[in-house]
């Protein structure tokens, strides 16, 4: 696997080696030594997945301190436009985002340090997204920023969304509890 820096400090695109043969494919998604060498968290505590139909947008989500976490995401079926938004006060990229395509075809993953919001738009009829996070689910610390308030060029204007995702504050009104630290890649 190749770990590639993005414009957001501590946030990495991870390019996996997809080994294809007559049976199908084989993809390694986690290697503790390689993650550690690059300063990425390795202490994942929970793992989950979701499926989304075409034009679904989920996000932009995070957990607040002290339950904030680093997150590794990848798509094992279909394709998504994935987004990471930097919410760390003092970060040179505060309020800015990156987008990249994650798909079963390209096998790319995204690693988000704590303090970033995450979201995606499903580009295929079915997208299966898998997550690993370094803290467990804390419903009272589960928050978000409004999907269309951060200048993201979403491919749909009228997405399928959860009611909750429409209630989050706009980025401009969001008082961030996250603070930028130089060792941004590590878990909280
Ligand atoms: C995130 C989460 C949700 N839930 C529950 C709450 C709810 O009943 C149901 C669905 O939750 P949500 O609507 O929040 O699911 P969803 O909108 O898919 O939330 C996800 O969005 C993407 C963008 C992320 O980055 C993820 O970390 C996560 O926040 O599952 C858990 O039990 N554990 C969890 O860790």
CSV table of N, CA, C and O and ligand atoms in Angstrom, one decimal, residues 46 48 58-59 61 71 118-120 131 137 142 164-165, ligand 1:
chain,number,residue,atom,x,y,z
A,46,UNK,N,-13.6,0.4,16.6
A,46,UNK,CA,-14.8,-0.1,16.0
A,46,UNK,C,-14.7,-0.1,14.5
A,46,UNK,O,-13.9,0.6,13.9
A,48,UNK,N,-17.5,-0.5,11.0
A,48,UNK,CA,-18.8,-0.6,10.5
A,48,UNK,C,-18.9,-0.4,9.1
A,48,UNK,O,-17.9,0.1,8.4
A,58,UNK,N,-24.2,11.4,2.7
A,58,UNK,CA,-24.1,11.2,4.2
A,58,UNK,C,-23.1,12.2,4.7
A,58,UNK,O,-22.0,12.3,4.1
A,59,UNK,N,-23.4,12.9,5.8
A,59,UNK,CA,-22.3,13.8,6.3
A,59,UNK,C,-22.9,15.2,6.5
A,59,UNK,O,-24.1,15.4,6.3
A,61,UNK,N,-19.8,14.4,9.0
A,61,UNK,CA,-19.9,14.0,10.4
A,61,UNK,C,-18.5,13.9,11.1
A,61,UNK,O,-17.5,13.7,10.4
A,71,UNK,N,-10.2,8.2,11.4
A,71,UNK,CA,-11.2,7.3,10.7
A,71,UNK,C,-10.5,6.9,9.4
A,71,UNK,O,-9.9,7.7,8.7
A,118,UNK,N,-16.4,14.2,7.9
A,118,UNK,CA,-16.4,13.3,6.7
A,118,UNK,C,-17.8,13.2,6.1
A,118,UNK,O,-18.8,13.1,6.8
A,119,UNK,N,-17.8,13.1,4.8
A,119,UNK,CA,-19.0,12.8,4.1
A,119,UNK,C,-18.8,12.2,2.7
A,119,UNK,O,-17.6,12.2,2.3
A,120,UNK,N,-19.9,11.8,2.1
A,120,UNK,CA,-19.7,11.3,0.7
A,120,UNK,C,-21.0,11.3,0.0
A,120,UNK,O,-22.1,11.4,0.6
A,131,UNK,N,-15.8,1.5,7.4
A,131,UNK,CA,-15.1,2.4,8.3
A,131,UNK,C,-14.4,1.7,9.4
A,131,UNK,O,-14.9,0.7,10.0
A,137,UNK,N,-18.6,4.5,19.4
A,137,UNK,CA,-19.7,5.4,19.1
A,137,UNK,C,-20.1,6.1,20.4
A,137,UNK,O,-20.4,5.5,21.4
A,142,UNK,N,-21.8,12.9,18.7
A,142,UNK,CA,-21.9,12.6,17.3
A,142,UNK,C,-22.5,13.9,16.7
A,142,UNK,O,-23.6,14.2,16.9
A,164,UNK,N,-31.7,14.1,9.9
A,164,UNK,CA,-30.7,14.7,10.9
A,164,UNK,C,-29.6,15.5,10.1
A,164,UNK,O,-29.2,16.5,10.6
A,165,UNK,N,-29.2,15.0,9.0
A,165,UNK,CA,-28.1,15.6,8.2
A,165,UNK,C,-28.5,17.0,7.8
A,165,UNK,O,-27.7,17.9,7.5
B,1,LIG,C1,-22.2,6.2,13.3
B,1,LIG,C2,-23.1,5.2,14.2
B,1,LIG,C3,-24.4,5.2,14.1
B,1,LIG,N1,-25.2,4.3,14.8
B,1,LIG,C4,-26.6,4.3,14.6
B,1,LIG,C5,-27.4,5.6,14.8
B,1,LIG,C6,-28.5,5.5,13.8
B,1,LIG,O1,-29.6,4.8,14.4
B,1,LIG,C7,-28.0,4.6,12.7
B,1,LIG,C8,-27.5,5.4,11.5
B,1,LIG,O2,-26.6,6.4,12.0
B,1,LIG,P1,-26.3,7.6,11.0
B,1,LIG,O3,-27.5,8.1,10.4
B,1,LIG,O4,-25.5,8.6,11.8
B,1,LIG,O5,-25.4,6.9,9.9
B,1,LIG,P2,-24.5,7.6,8.8
B,1,LIG,O6,-25.2,8.9,8.4
B,1,LIG,O7,-24.2,6.7,7.8
B,1,LIG,O8,-23.2,8.0,9.7
B,1,LIG,C9,-21.9,7.9,9.1
B,1,LIG,O9,-21.7,8.9,8.2
B,1,LIG,C10,-20.4,8.9,7.6
B,1,LIG,C11,-20.4,10.1,6.7
B,1,LIG,C12,-19.4,8.8,8.6
B,1,LIG,O10,-18.3,9.4,8.4
B,1,LIG,C13,-19.6,7.8,9.6
B,1,LIG,O11,-18.5,7.9,10.6
B,1,LIG,C14,-20.9,7.9,10.2
B,1,LIG,O12,-21.0,9.2,10.9
B,1,LIG,O13,-26.9,3.8,13.3
B,1,LIG,C15,-24.6,3.5,15.7
B,1,LIG,O14,-25.3,2.7,16.4
B,1,LIG,N2,-23.2,3.5,15.8
B,1,LIG,C16,-22.4,4.3,15.1
B,1,LIG,O15,-21.2,4.3,15.2
